[in-house]
CSV table of N, CA and C in Angstrom, one decimal:
chain,number,residue,atom,x,y,z
A,1,PRO,N,59.7,-63.5,91.2
A,1,PRO,CA,60.6,-62.9,90.2
A,1,PRO,C,61.5,-61.7,91.1
A,2,TYR,N,60.8,-60.9,91.5
A,2,TYR,CA,61.5,-59.7,92.3
A,2,TYR,C,62.1,-60.1,93.5
A,3,LEU,N,61.9,-61.6,94.2
A,3,LEU,CA,62.6,-61.8,95.0
A,3,LEU,C,64.3,-62.5,94.7
A,4,LEU,N,64.4,-62.5,93.3
A,4,LEU,CA,65.5,-63.3,93.0
A,4,LEU,C,66.8,-62.4,93.6
A,5,PRO,N,66.7,-61.5,93.0
A,5,PRO,CA,68.0,-60.5,93.3
A,5,PRO,C,68.4,-60.4,94.7
A,6,PHE,N,67.2,-60.3,95.6
A,6,PHE,CA,67.5,-60.2,96.8
A,6,PHE,C,68.2,-61.4,97.6
A,7,TRP,N,68.0,-62.6,96.7
A,7,TRP,CA,68.2,-64.3,97.5
A,7,TRP,C,69.9,-64.1,96.8
A,8,ALA,N,69.9,-63.7,95.6
A,8,ALA,CA,71.3,-63.6,95.4
A,8,ALA,C,72.2,-62.9,95.7
A,9,LEU,N,72.0,-61.6,96.4
A,9,LEU,CA,72.6,-60.8,97.1
A,9,LEU,C,72.8,-61.5,98.3
A,10,SER,N,72.3,-62.0,99.0
A,10,SER,CA,71.9,-62.8,100.4
A,10,SER,C,72.8,-63.6,100.3
A,11,PHE,N,72.9,-64.7,99.3
A,11,PHE,CA,73.4,-65.7,99.4
A,11,PHE,C,75.3,-65.1,99.1
A,12,VAL,N,75.5,-64.3,98.2
A,12,VAL,CA,76.7,-64.0,98.0
A,12,VAL,C,77.1,-63.2,99.2
A,13,LEU,N,76.6,-62.6,99.9
A,13,LEU,CA,77.1,-61.8,101.5
A,13,LEU,C,77.3,-62.9,102.3
A,14,LEU,N,76.4,-63.6,102.5
A,14,LEU,CA,76.9,-64.8,103.2
A,14,LEU,C,78.0,-65.7,103.2
A,15,VAL,N,78.2,-66.0,101.5
A,15,VAL,CA,79.4,-66.5,101.4
A,15,VAL,C,80.7,-65.9,101.9
A,16,ALA,N,80.5,-64.6,101.3
A,16,ALA,CA,81.7,-63.2,101.7
A,16,ALA,C,82.0,-63.3,103.4
A,17,VAL,N,80.8,-63.6,104.0
A,17,VAL,CA,80.9,-63.8,105.7
A,17,VAL,C,81.4,-64.9,105.8
A,18,ILE,N,81.4,-66.2,105.3
A,18,ILE,CA,81.9,-67.3,105.6
A,18,ILE,C,83.3,-67.4,105.4
A,19,GLY,N,83.8,-66.8,104.6
A,19,GLY,CA,84.7,-66.8,103.9
A,19,GLY,C,85.8,-65.8,104.7
A,20,ALA,N,85.3,-64.6,105.1
A,20,ALA,CA,86.1,-63.7,106.1
A,20,ALA,C,86.4,-64.8,107.5
A,21,ILE,N,85.3,-65.4,108.0
A,21,ILE,CA,85.3,-66.1,109.2
A,21,ILE,C,86.5,-67.2,108.9
A,22,VAL,N,86.4,-68.0,107.8
A,22,VAL,CA,87.2,-68.9,107.6
A,22,VAL,C,88.9,-68.4,107.5
A,23,LEU,N,89.0,-67.2,106.8
A,23,LEU,CA,90.2,-66.7,106.7
A,23,LEU,C,91.0,-66.4,108.3
A,24,ALA,N,90.1,-65.6,109.1
A,24,ALA,CA,90.3,-65.6,110.3
A,24,ALA,C,90.6,-66.5,110.8
A,25,ARG,N,89.8,-67.4,110.8
A,25,ARG,CA,90.1,-68.6,111.8
A,25,ARG,C,91.7,-69.2,111.3
A,26,LYS,N,92.0,-69.2,110.3
A,26,LYS,CA,93.0,-69.8,109.8
A,26,LYS,C,94.4,-68.9,110.3
A,27,ASP,N,94.4,-67.9,110.2
A,27,ASP,CA,95.4,-67.0,110.4
A,27,ASP,C,96.0,-67.4,111.5
């Protein structure tokens, strides 16, 4: 149960990084 917030934060951070890379490549 204690690791749930960690995985959630990691997932959100990963999505943000991927989104930034996609936007950078699109430009």
